[in-house]
C-alpha cells in the first residue's frame, strides 16, 4: 500500500490525519512535539519521532506547518532521506514564491511537488469537506487525488505555486468580508437596531454568505475562541500584499483590512479572526455589539 507520511499534527493536521485513517489509508505521523503525533496512534497512525525515519520510503509526504520558513526547514531536514519520485504535498499556507522554491528544490532532488493549501477551517477538516486548491502538474495532482478526496474537494488551479495564489484569493475575501460583517453589526447596534435581527433580516438576500452565517453569529455571541486565528489571518494578509506587489497590482481594500488585523495582532494573536470586531470597536470607543462577555483564548 502507498506509504503516506504526514508532517505537522496541529489544529488542522490532526483532523486531516483522522480523515485519511478513516478512509483506510496508512499514515506515518511526525510532529516536532512528538506527543501530538502519539495521540493519533490509537486511531491507527504510526507515530515517528525522527523526521528522517518518518519520510524514508514514503510515496507521499504531506506537510501542514505553520509558515513557509518552517516548511523550508522541514524539507531541508527530510530531503536526504527521500527516495526518488516521492510526491511532496505542502498543504500549509505560504507565499507563492516559497512554494515555487520548494518545487525547484524537490525537483532537483528527483522528487515531485504539489502545493495544496486548504480552506474550511477545523470544522472542514473534521468533516472531510475542505476546499483544496492544488498547484502542480496534472499527473501529480491525479496521483494524489485519492488522498485529497479523503480530506475534501480538490481543484487543480495551475502549476506549482498556483495553489497558494488561490488560497490567498480565498483569504483576501474571507478577511475583507469578516471586517465588513463587523462594520454592519456595529452600525446596526449604534444606530438603534437589533444587530441579531438585522443579521436575520438580510440573510437570504444578496448579502448572504457563509461568513455572515458563521462569523456574524460569533460576533453576536462574542465568541472569539479559534477557529482560524488572528495571527494566521494576519500572516495571510501580508502574503496577499506580497503577491500583489510581485504581480504589480494595488489592493487598497486589502491594505486597510491588513491594518485592522495588525492593530490587534499583538493583543489577540490566538483569537478567532472574527475578532476583527474588537479592532473595529477600538476605533469606536463606547460602541459594542451585544451584551455578552468576550470569550477569548
PDB file of C-alpha atoms in Angstrom:
ATOM      1  CA  UNK A   1       0.000   0.000   0.000  1.00  0.00           C
ATOM      2  CA  UNK A   2       1.024   3.610  -0.510  1.00  0.00           C
ATOM      3  CA  UNK A   3       3.060   4.919   2.424  1.00  0.00           C
ATOM      4  CA  UNK A   4       1.805   8.353   3.444  1.00  0.00           C
ATOM      5  CA  UNK A   5       3.779  10.478   5.877  1.00  0.00           C
ATOM      6  CA  UNK A   6       2.039  13.454   7.457  1.00  0.00           C
ATOM      7  CA  UNK A   7       4.213  16.207   8.951  1.00  0.00           C
ATOM      8  CA  UNK A   8       2.563  18.650  11.351  1.00  0.00           C
ATOM      9  CA  UNK A   9      -0.073  17.404  13.790  1.00  0.00           C
ATOM     10  CA  UNK A  10      -1.608  20.690  14.823  1.00  0.00           C
ATOM     11  CA  UNK A  11      -5.060  22.250  14.907  1.00  0.00           C
ATOM     12  CA  UNK A  12      -5.669  21.290  11.275  1.00  0.00           C
ATOM     13  CA  UNK A  13      -3.250  18.396  10.866  1.00  0.00           C
ATOM     14  CA  UNK A  14      -4.792  16.146  13.496  1.00  0.00           C
ATOM     15  CA  UNK A  15      -8.324  16.004  11.997  1.00  0.00           C
ATOM     16  CA  UNK A  16      -6.846  15.719   8.496  1.00  0.00           C
ATOM     17  CA  UNK A  17      -4.895  12.631   9.555  1.00  0.00           C
ATOM     18  CA  UNK A  18      -8.044  11.202  11.136  1.00  0.00           C
ATOM     19  CA  UNK A  19      -9.841  11.580   7.811  1.00  0.00           C
ATOM     20  CA  UNK A  20      -7.014   9.779   5.988  1.00  0.00           C
ATOM     21  CA  UNK A  21      -7.096   6.955   8.525  1.00  0.00           C
ATOM     22  CA  UNK A  22     -10.888   6.781   8.281  1.00  0.00           C
ATOM     23  CA  UNK A  23     -10.526   6.284   4.525  1.00  0.00           C
ATOM     24  CA  UNK A  24      -8.309   3.260   5.165  1.00  0.00           C
ATOM     25  CA  UNK A  25      -5.066   4.978   4.175  1.00  0.00           C
ATOM     26  CA  UNK A  26      -1.930   4.117   6.181  1.00  0.00           C
ATOM     27  CA  UNK A  27      -0.317   7.173   7.768  1.00  0.00           C
ATOM     28  CA  UNK A  28       3.028   7.752   9.485  1.00  0.00           C
ATOM     29  CA  UNK A  29       2.707  10.873  11.668  1.00  0.00           C
ATOM     30  CA  UNK A  30       5.507  13.230  12.722  1.00  0.00           C
ATOM     31  CA  UNK A  31       5.482  16.421  14.736  1.00  0.00           C
ATOM     32  CA  UNK A  32       8.217  18.441  16.383  1.00  0.00           C
ATOM     33  CA  UNK A  33       6.369  17.836  19.654  1.00  0.00           C
ATOM     34  CA  UNK A  34       6.212  14.044  19.459  1.00  0.00           C
ATOM     35  CA  UNK A  35       3.337  13.716  21.932  1.00  0.00           C
ATOM     36  CA  UNK A  36       0.980  15.284  19.369  1.00  0.00           C
ATOM     37  CA  UNK A  37       1.816  12.551  16.863  1.00  0.00           C
ATOM     38  CA  UNK A  38       1.486   9.889  19.580  1.00  0.00           C
ATOM     39  CA  UNK A  39      -2.129  10.946  20.205  1.00  0.00           C
ATOM     40  CA  UNK A  40      -3.019   9.549  16.787  1.00  0.00           C
ATOM     41  CA  UNK A  41      -1.572   6.095  17.446  1.00  0.00           C
ATOM     42  CA  UNK A  42      -4.804   4.724  18.991  1.00  0.00           C
ATOM     43  CA  UNK A  43      -6.568   5.704  15.763  1.00  0.00           C
ATOM     44  CA  UNK A  44      -4.184   3.690  13.611  1.00  0.00           C
ATOM     45  CA  UNK A  45      -1.383   6.116  12.772  1.00  0.00           C
ATOM     46  CA  UNK A  46       2.251   5.137  13.186  1.00  0.00           C
ATOM     47  CA  UNK A  47       3.859   7.897  15.253  1.00  0.00           C
ATOM     48  CA  UNK A  48       7.513   8.509  14.378  1.00  0.00           C
ATOM     49  CA  UNK A  49       9.803  10.721  16.452  1.00  0.00           C
ATOM     50  CA  UNK A  50      12.572  11.195  13.882  1.00  0.00           C
ATOM     51  CA  UNK A  51      11.772  13.032  10.651  1.00  0.00           C
ATOM     52  CA  UNK A  52      14.329  11.043   8.656  1.00  0.00           C
ATOM     53  CA  UNK A  53      12.640   7.793   9.659  1.00  0.00           C
ATOM     54  CA  UNK A  54       9.192   9.285   9.048  1.00  0.00           C
ATOM     55  CA  UNK A  55       9.838  10.168   5.405  1.00  0.00           C
ATOM     56  CA  UNK A  56      12.104   7.277   4.447  1.00  0.00           C
ATOM     57  CA  UNK A  57      10.467   5.145   1.698  1.00  0.00           C
ATOM     58  CA  UNK A  58       7.379   7.374   1.698  1.00  0.00           C
ATOM     59  CA  UNK A  59       5.392   7.535  -1.528  1.00  0.00           C
ATOM     60  CA  UNK A  60       3.599  10.708  -0.465  1.00  0.00           C
ATOM     61  CA  UNK A  61       4.701  13.256   2.144  1.00  0.00           C
ATOM     62  CA  UNK A  62       2.123  15.792   3.315  1.00  0.00           C
ATOM     63  CA  UNK A  63       3.216  18.862   5.262  1.00  0.00           C
ATOM     64  CA  UNK A  64       0.772  21.042   7.217  1.00  0.00           C
ATOM     65  CA  UNK A  65       3.012  23.500   9.014  1.00  0.00           C
ATOM     66  CA  UNK A  66       2.987  26.993  10.450  1.00  0.00           C
ATOM     67  CA  UNK A  67       4.533  29.044   7.643  1.00  0.00           C
ATOM     68  CA  UNK A  68       6.877  28.973   4.669  1.00  0.00           C
ATOM     69  CA  UNK A  69      10.164  29.192   6.594  1.00  0.00           C
ATOM     70  CA  UNK A  70       9.108  26.210   8.728  1.00  0.00           C
ATOM     71  CA  UNK A  71       8.175  24.218   5.622  1.00  0.00           C
ATOM     72  CA  UNK A  72      11.551  25.042   4.091  1.00  0.00           C
ATOM     73  CA  UNK A  73      13.423  23.918   7.196  1.00  0.00           C
ATOM     74  CA  UNK A  74      11.480  20.649   7.328  1.00  0.00           C
ATOM     75  CA  UNK A  75      12.149  19.975   3.626  1.00  0.00           C
ATOM     76  CA  UNK A  76      15.866  20.572   4.259  1.00  0.00           C
ATOM     77  CA  UNK A  77      15.818  18.077   7.139  1.00  0.00           C
ATOM     78  CA  UNK A  78      13.855  15.469   5.185  1.00  0.00           C
ATOM     79  CA  UNK A  79      15.483  15.773   1.766  1.00  0.00           C
ATOM     80  CA  UNK A  80      18.442  13.394   2.318  1.00  0.00           C
ATOM     81  CA  UNK A  81      16.016  10.605   3.318  1.00  0.00           C
ATOM     82  CA  UNK A  82      13.513  10.996   0.473  1.00  0.00           C
ATOM     83  CA  UNK A  83      13.549   8.409  -2.271  1.00  0.00           C
ATOM     84  CA  UNK A  84      13.421   9.333  -5.946  1.00  0.00           C
ATOM     85  CA  UNK A  85       9.907  10.087  -7.165  1.00  0.00           C
ATOM     86  CA  UNK A  86       8.396  10.885  -3.769  1.00  0.00           C
ATOM     87  CA  UNK A  87       5.472  13.280  -4.081  1.00  0.00           C
ATOM     88  CA  UNK A  88       5.618  16.083  -1.513  1.00  0.00           C
ATOM     89  CA  UNK A  89       2.280  17.819  -0.949  1.00  0.00           C
ATOM     90  CA  UNK A  90       2.508  21.019   1.054  1.00  0.00           C
ATOM     91  CA  UNK A  91      -0.914  21.923   2.446  1.00  0.00           C
ATOM     92  CA  UNK A  92       0.406  24.806   4.549  1.00  0.00           C
ATOM     93  CA  UNK A  93      -0.320  28.445   3.691  1.00  0.00           C
ATOM     94  CA  UNK A  94       2.867  30.007   2.310  1.00  0.00           C
ATOM     95  CA  UNK A  95       3.904  32.627  -0.202  1.00  0.00           C
ATOM     96  CA  UNK A  96       3.739  31.775  -3.880  1.00  0.00           C
ATOM     97  CA  UNK A  97       7.477  32.411  -4.196  1.00  0.00           C
ATOM     98  CA  UNK A  98       8.159  29.972  -1.354  1.00  0.00           C
ATOM     99  CA  UNK A  99       6.053  27.259  -2.984  1.00  0.00           C
ATOM    100  CA  UNK A 100       7.900  27.752  -6.241  1.00  0.00           C
ATOM    101  CA  UNK A 101      11.221  27.486  -4.406  1.00  0.00           C
ATOM    102  CA  UNK A 102      10.103  24.258  -2.691  1.00  0.00           C
ATOM    103  CA  UNK A 103       9.130  22.860  -6.079  1.00  0.00           C
ATOM    104  CA  UNK A 104      12.527  23.686  -7.570  1.00  0.00           C
ATOM    105  CA  UNK A 105      14.413  22.226  -4.595  1.00  0.00           C
ATOM    106  CA  UNK A 106      12.488  18.947  -4.624  1.00  0.00           C
ATOM    107  CA  UNK A 107      12.579  18.642  -8.401  1.00  0.00           C
ATOM    108  CA  UNK A 108      16.359  18.990  -8.353  1.00  0.00           C
ATOM    109  CA  UNK A 109      16.465  16.085  -5.897  1.00  0.00           C
ATOM    110  CA  UNK A 110      14.343  13.899  -8.182  1.00  0.00           C
ATOM    111  CA  UNK A 111      11.122  14.367  -6.210  1.00  0.00           C
ATOM    112  CA  UNK A 112       7.738  15.832  -7.135  1.00  0.00           C
ATOM    113  CA  UNK A 113       5.813  18.704  -5.556  1.00  0.00           C
ATOM    114  CA  UNK A 114       2.249  19.977  -5.297  1.00  0.00           C
ATOM    115  CA  UNK A 115       1.212  22.982  -3.232  1.00  0.00           C
ATOM    116  CA  UNK A 116      -2.312  22.350  -1.957  1.00  0.00           C
ATOM    117  CA  UNK A 117      -3.448  24.827   0.693  1.00  0.00           C
ATOM    118  CA  UNK A 118      -6.953  24.452   2.083  1.00  0.00           C
ATOM    119  CA  UNK A 119      -9.972  26.432   3.155  1.00  0.00           C
ATOM    120  CA  UNK A 120     -12.692  25.319   5.530  1.00  0.00           C
ATOM    121  CA  UNK A 121     -11.024  25.557   8.910  1.00  0.00           C
ATOM    122  CA  UNK A 122     -11.037  22.975  11.655  1.00  0.00           C
ATOM    123  CA  UNK A 123     -14.699  22.160  11.040  1.00  0.00           C
ATOM    124  CA  UNK A 124     -14.000  21.381   7.395  1.00  0.00           C
ATOM    125  CA  UNK A 125     -11.001  19.264   8.339  1.00  0.00           C
ATOM    126  CA  UNK A 126     -13.093  17.264  10.797  1.00  0.00           C
ATOM    127  CA  UNK A 127     -15.928  16.761   8.305  1.00  0.00           C
ATOM    128  CA  UNK A 128     -13.664  15.999   5.341  1.00  0.00           C
ATOM    129  CA  UNK A 129     -15.106  18.939   3.390  1.00  0.00           C
ATOM    130  CA  UNK A 130     -12.008  21.080   2.897  1.00  0.00           C
ATOM    131  CA  UNK A 131     -11.678  23.087  -0.300  1.00  0.00           C
ATOM    132  CA  UNK A 132      -8.245  22.066  -1.600  1.00  0.00           C
ATOM    133  CA  UNK A 133      -6.511  24.317  -4.144  1.00  0.00           C
ATOM    134  CA  UNK A 134      -3.748  22.375  -5.879  1.00  0.00           C
ATOM    135  CA  UNK A 135      -0.825  23.748  -7.877  1.00  0.00           C
ATOM    136  CA  UNK A 136       1.273  21.238  -9.796  1.00  0.00           C
ATOM    137  CA  UNK A 137       1.254  19.012 -12.838  1.00  0.00           C
ATOM    138  CA  UNK A 138      -1.995  17.304 -13.789  1.00  0.00           C
ATOM    139  CA  UNK A 139      -0.333  13.901 -13.373  1.00  0.00           C
ATOM    140  CA  UNK A 140       0.869  14.645  -9.843  1.00  0.00           C
ATOM    141  CA  UNK A 141      -2.497  16.049  -8.755  1.00  0.00           C
ATOM    142  CA  UNK A 142      -4.233  12.989 -10.213  1.00  0.00           C
ATOM    143  CA  UNK A 143      -1.821  10.664  -8.389  1.00  0.00           C
ATOM    144  CA  UNK A 144      -2.763  12.332  -5.112  1.00  0.00           C
ATOM    145  CA  UNK A 145      -6.497  12.520  -5.800  1.00  0.00           C
ATOM    146  CA  UNK A 146      -7.499   9.586  -3.523  1.00  0.00           C
ATOM    147  CA  UNK A 147      -5.585  11.252  -0.696  1.00  0.00           C
ATOM    148  CA  UNK A 148      -7.153  14.647  -1.348  1.00  0.00           C
ATOM    149  CA  UNK A 149     -10.636  13.204  -1.616  1.00  0.00           C
ATOM    150  CA  UNK A 150     -10.358  11.717   1.862  1.00  0.00           C
ATOM    151  CA  UNK A 151      -9.992  15.274   3.183  1.00  0.00           C
ATOM    152  CA  UNK A 152     -12.224  17.302   0.875  1.00  0.00           C
ATOM    153  CA  UNK A 153     -12.728  18.545  -2.679  1.00  0.00           C
ATOM    154  CA  UNK A 154      -9.636  19.228  -4.788  1.00  0.00           C
ATOM    155  CA  UNK A 155      -9.346  21.587  -7.758  1.00  0.00           C
ATOM    156  CA  UNK A 156      -6.166  21.960  -9.773  1.00  0.00           C
ATOM    157  CA  UNK A 157      -5.679  25.697 -10.327  1.00  0.00           C
ATOM    158  CA  UNK A 158      -2.409  25.740 -12.285  1.00  0.00           C
ATOM    159  CA  UNK A 159       1.305  24.935 -11.960  1.00  0.00           C
ATOM    160  CA  UNK A 160       3.298  24.794  -8.727  1.00  0.00           C
ATOM    161  CA  UNK A 161       2.693  27.950  -6.721  1.00  0.00           C
ATOM    162  CA  UNK A 162      -0.800  28.494  -8.141  1.00  0.00           C
ATOM    163  CA  UNK A 163      -2.389  26.733  -5.174  1.00  0.00           C
ATOM    164  CA  UNK A 164      -1.013  29.421  -2.879  1.00  0.00           C
ATOM    165  CA  UNK A 165      -2.356  32.148  -5.167  1.00  0.00           C
ATOM    166  CA  UNK A 166      -5.827  30.584  -4.954  1.00  0.00           C
ATOM    167  CA  UNK A 167      -5.588  30.338  -1.167  1.00  0.00           C
ATOM    168  CA  UNK A 168      -4.542  33.977  -0.929  1.00  0.00           C
ATOM    169  CA  UNK A 169      -7.543  34.959  -3.053  1.00  0.00           C
ATOM    170  CA  UNK A 170      -9.719  32.958  -0.660  1.00  0.00           C
ATOM    171  CA  UNK A 171      -8.191  34.627   2.398  1.00  0.00           C
ATOM    172  CA  UNK A 172      -8.483  38.061   0.796  1.00  0.00           C
ATOM    173  CA  UNK A 173     -12.246  37.523   0.506  1.00  0.00           C
ATOM    174  CA  UNK A 174     -12.506  35.982   3.988  1.00  0.00           C
ATOM    175  CA  UNK A 175     -10.568  38.751   5.728  1.00  0.00           C
ATOM    176  CA  UNK A 176     -12.385  41.525   3.914  1.00  0.00           C
ATOM    177  CA  UNK A 177     -15.843  40.031   4.439  1.00  0.00           C
ATOM    178  CA  UNK A 178     -15.273  39.429   8.166  1.00  0.00           C
ATOM    179  CA  UNK A 179     -14.439  43.109   8.563  1.00  0.00           C
ATOM    180  CA  UNK A 180     -17.489  44.199   6.537  1.00  0.00           C
ATOM    181  CA  UNK A 181     -19.788  41.982   8.631  1.00  0.00           C
ATOM    182  CA  UNK A 182     -18.289  43.522  11.779  1.00  0.00           C
ATOM    183  CA  UNK A 183     -18.985  47.022  10.434  1.00  0.00           C
ATOM    184  CA  UNK A 184     -22.574  46.122   9.569  1.00  0.00           C
ATOM    185  CA  UNK A 185     -23.320  44.706  13.024  1.00  0.00           C
ATOM    186  CA  UNK A 186     -21.677  47.635  14.804  1.00  0.00           C
ATOM    187  CA  UNK A 187     -23.634  50.132  12.667  1.00  0.00           C
ATOM    188  CA  UNK A 188     -26.871  48.287  13.425  1.00  0.00           C
ATOM    189  CA  UNK A 189     -26.161  48.423  17.170  1.00  0.00           C
ATOM    190  CA  UNK A 190     -25.031  52.059  17.187  1.00  0.00           C
ATOM    191  CA  UNK A 191     -27.972  53.245  15.074  1.00  0.00           C
ATOM    192  CA  UNK A 192     -30.547  51.674  17.373  1.00  0.00           C
ATOM    193  CA  UNK A 193     -31.436  48.458  15.548  1.00  0.00           C
ATOM    194  CA  UNK A 194     -31.142  44.954  16.957  1.00  0.00           C
ATOM    195  CA  UNK A 195     -27.977  43.561  15.297  1.00  0.00           C
ATOM    196  CA  UNK A 196     -29.182  39.970  15.634  1.00  0.00           C
ATOM    197  CA  UNK A 197     -32.469  40.871  13.938  1.00  0.00           C
ATOM    198  CA  UNK A 198     -30.639  42.816  11.211  1.00  0.00           C
ATOM    199  CA  UNK A 199     -28.472  39.774  10.518  1.00  0.00           C
ATOM    200  CA  UNK A 200     -31.577  37.576  10.318  1.00  0.00           C
ATOM    201  CA  UNK A 201     -33.338  40.087   8.044  1.00  0.00           C
ATOM    202  CA  UNK A 202     -30.557  40.315   5.452  1.00  0.00           C
ATOM    203  CA  UNK A 203     -29.793  36.605   5.336  1.00  0.00           C
ATOM    204  CA  UNK A 204     -31.065  35.026   2.158  1.00  0.00           C
ATOM    205  CA  UNK A 205     -30.572  38.241   0.184  1.00  0.00           C
ATOM    206  CA  UNK A 206     -27.513  39.366  -1.764  1.00  0.00           C
ATOM    207  CA  UNK A 207     -25.580  39.918   1.492  1.00  0.00           C
ATOM    208  CA  UNK A 208     -25.868  36.246   2.452  1.00  0.00           C
ATOM    209  CA  UNK A 209     -22.548  34.449   2.907  1.00  0.00           C
ATOM    210  CA  UNK A 210     -21.019  31.708   4.961  1.00  0.00           C
ATOM    211  CA  UNK A 211     -19.142  34.409   6.864  1.00  0.00           C
ATOM    212  CA  UNK A 212     -22.346  36.291   7.730  1.00  0.00           C
ATOM    213  CA  UNK A 213     -23.771  32.971   8.903  1.00  0.00           C
ATOM    214  CA  UNK A 214     -20.825  31.706  10.970  1.00  0.00           C
ATOM    215  CA  UNK A 215     -18.754  34.727  11.936  1.00  0.00           C
ATOM    216  CA  UNK A 216     -21.750  37.028  12.228  1.00  0.00           C
ATOM    217  CA  UNK A 217     -23.105  34.680  14.887  1.00  0.00           C
ATOM    218  CA  UNK A 218     -19.689  34.509  16.547  1.00  0.00           C
ATOM    219  CA  UNK A 219     -19.662  38.301  16.810  1.00  0.00           C
ATOM    220  CA  UNK A 220     -23.173  38.403  18.264  1.00  0.00           C
ATOM    221  CA  UNK A 221     -22.158  35.752  20.803  1.00  0.00           C
ATOM    222  CA  UNK A 222     -18.761  37.460  21.257  1.00  0.00           C
ATOM    223  CA  UNK A 223     -17.220  34.029  20.855  1.00  0.00           C
ATOM    224  CA  UNK A 224     -13.634  34.634  19.749  1.00  0.00           C
ATOM    225  CA  UNK A 225     -12.280  31.185  20.606  1.00  0.00           C
ATOM    226  CA  UNK A 226     -10.427  29.880  17.497  1.00  0.00           C
ATOM    227  CA  UNK A 227     -11.225  28.623  14.628  1.00  0.00           C
ATOM    228  CA  UNK A 228      -8.938  30.481  12.350  1.00  0.00           C
ATOM    229  CA  UNK A 229      -6.613  32.667  14.366  1.00  0.00           C
ATOM    230  CA  UNK A 230      -5.858  36.385  14.068  1.00  0.00           C
ATOM    231  CA  UNK A 231      -2.138  35.539  13.737  1.00  0.00           C
ATOM    232  CA  UNK A 232      -2.848  33.208  10.827  1.00  0.00           C
ATOM    233  CA  UNK A 233      -5.122  35.708   9.072  1.00  0.00           C
ATOM    234  CA  UNK A 234      -2.506  38.431   9.539  1.00  0.00           C
ATOM    235  CA  UNK A 235       0.176  36.193   8.047  1.00  0.00           C
ATOM    236  CA  UNK A 236      -2.125  35.581   5.083  1.00  0.00           C
ATOM    237  CA  UNK A 237      -2.807  39.319   4.718  1.00  0.00           C
ATOM    238  CA  UNK A 238       0.918  40.022   4.488  1.00  0.00           C
ATOM    239  CA  UNK A 239       1.335  37.198   1.960  1.00  0.00           C
ATOM    240  CA  UNK A 240      -1.519  38.623  -0.130  1.00  0.00           C
ATOM    241  CA  UNK A 241       0.150  42.015  -0.252  1.00  0.00           C
ATOM    242  CA  UNK A 242       3.490  40.403  -1.154  1.00  0.00           C
ATOM    243  CA  UNK A 243       1.833  38.525  -4.027  1.00  0.00           C
ATOM    244  CA  UNK A 244       0.125  41.719  -5.168  1.00  0.00           C
ATOM    245  CA  UNK A 245       3.446  43.598  -5.152  1.00  0.00           C
ATOM    246  CA  UNK A 246       5.090  40.817  -7.154  1.00  0.00           C
ATOM    247  CA  UNK A 247       2.219  40.905  -9.663  1.00  0.00           C
ATOM    248  CA  UNK A 248       2.326  44.699  -9.877  1.00  0.00           C
ATOM    249  CA  UNK A 249      -1.226  45.366  -8.678  1.00  0.00           C
ATOM    250  CA  UNK A 250      -2.608  47.587  -5.903  1.00  0.00           C
ATOM    251  CA  UNK A 251      -5.174  46.166  -3.457  1.00  0.00           C
ATOM    252  CA  UNK A 252      -6.403  49.160  -1.429  1.00  0.00           C
ATOM    253  CA  UNK A 253      -9.185  47.388   0.484  1.00  0.00           C
ATOM    254  CA  UNK A 254      -6.871  44.518   1.433  1.00  0.00           C
ATOM    255  CA  UNK A 255      -4.332  47.060   2.702  1.00  0.00           C
ATOM    256  CA  UNK A 256      -6.974  48.503   5.047  1.00  0.00           C
ATOM    257  CA  UNK A 257      -8.030  45.031   6.213  1.00  0.00           C
ATOM    258  CA  UNK A 258      -4.388  44.241   6.963  1.00  0.00           C
ATOM    259  CA  UNK A 259      -4.128  47.377   9.119  1.00  0.00           C
ATOM    260  CA  UNK A 260      -7.183  46.277  11.103  1.00  0.00           C
ATOM    261  CA  UNK A 261      -5.639  42.891  11.881  1.00  0.00           C
ATOM    262  CA  UNK A 262      -2.268  44.483  12.653  1.00  0.00           C
ATOM    263  CA  UNK A 263      -3.970  46.622  15.303  1.00  0.00           C
ATOM    264  CA  UNK A 264      -4.916  43.517  17.336  1.00  0.00           C
ATOM    265  CA  UNK A 265      -2.180  41.105  16.215  1.00  0.00           C
ATOM    266  CA  UNK A 266      -0.093  41.548  19.368  1.00  0.00           C
ATOM    267  CA  UNK A 267      -3.044  41.644  21.777  1.00  0.00           C
ATOM    268  CA  UNK A 268      -5.240  38.824  20.456  1.00  0.00           C
ATOM    269  CA  UNK A 269      -2.977  36.669  18.255  1.00  0.00           C
ATOM    270  CA  UNK A 270      -4.741  33.405  19.114  1.00  0.00           C
ATOM    271  CA  UNK A 271      -8.287  34.764  18.970  1.00  0.00           C
ATOM    272  CA  UNK A 272     -10.556  33.781  16.111  1.00  0.00           C
ATOM    273  CA  UNK A 273     -10.237  36.070  13.096  1.00  0.00           C
ATOM    274  CA  UNK A 274     -13.789  37.253  13.766  1.00  0.00           C
ATOM    275  CA  UNK A 275     -12.056  39.306  16.481  1.00  0.00           C
ATOM    276  CA  UNK A 276     -11.789  41.913  13.721  1.00  0.00           C
ATOM    277  CA  UNK A 277     -14.894  43.177  15.546  1.00  0.00           C
ATOM    278  CA  UNK A 278     -12.660  44.025  18.518  1.00  0.00           C
ATOM    279  CA  UNK A 279     -10.355  46.042  16.273  1.00  0.00           C
ATOM    280  CA  UNK A 280     -13.374  47.964  14.958  1.00  0.00           C
ATOM    281  CA  UNK A 281     -14.701  48.599  18.472  1.00  0.00           C
ATOM    282  CA  UNK A 282     -11.301  50.024  19.453  1.00  0.00           C
ATOM    283  CA  UNK A 283     -11.830  52.640  16.747  1.00  0.00           C
ATOM    284  CA  UNK A 284     -15.279  53.449  18.149  1.00  0.00           C
ATOM    285  CA  UNK A 285     -14.976  53.972  21.930  1.00  0.00           C
ATOM    286  CA  UNK A 286     -18.203  53.255  23.761  1.00  0.00           C
ATOM    287  CA  UNK A 287     -19.673  51.166  20.949  1.00  0.00           C
ATOM    288  CA  UNK A 288     -20.050  47.420  21.442  1.00  0.00           C
ATOM    289  CA  UNK A 289     -22.060  44.702  19.703  1.00  0.00           C
ATOM    290  CA  UNK A 290     -24.239  42.758  22.142  1.00  0.00           C
ATOM    291  CA  UNK A 291     -24.021  42.399  25.881  1.00  0.00           C
ATOM    292  CA  UNK A 292     -22.328  39.012  26.287  1.00  0.00           C
ATOM    293  CA  UNK A 293     -18.868  38.778  27.850  1.00  0.00           C
ATOM    294  CA  UNK A 294     -15.978  38.222  25.476  1.00  0.00           C
ATOM    295  CA  UNK A 295     -14.855  34.614  25.054  1.00  0.00           C
ATOM    296  CA  UNK A 296     -11.132  34.730  24.350  1.00  0.00           C
ATOM    297  CA  UNK A 297      -8.367  32.100  24.342  1.00  0.00           C
TER     298      UNK A 297
END
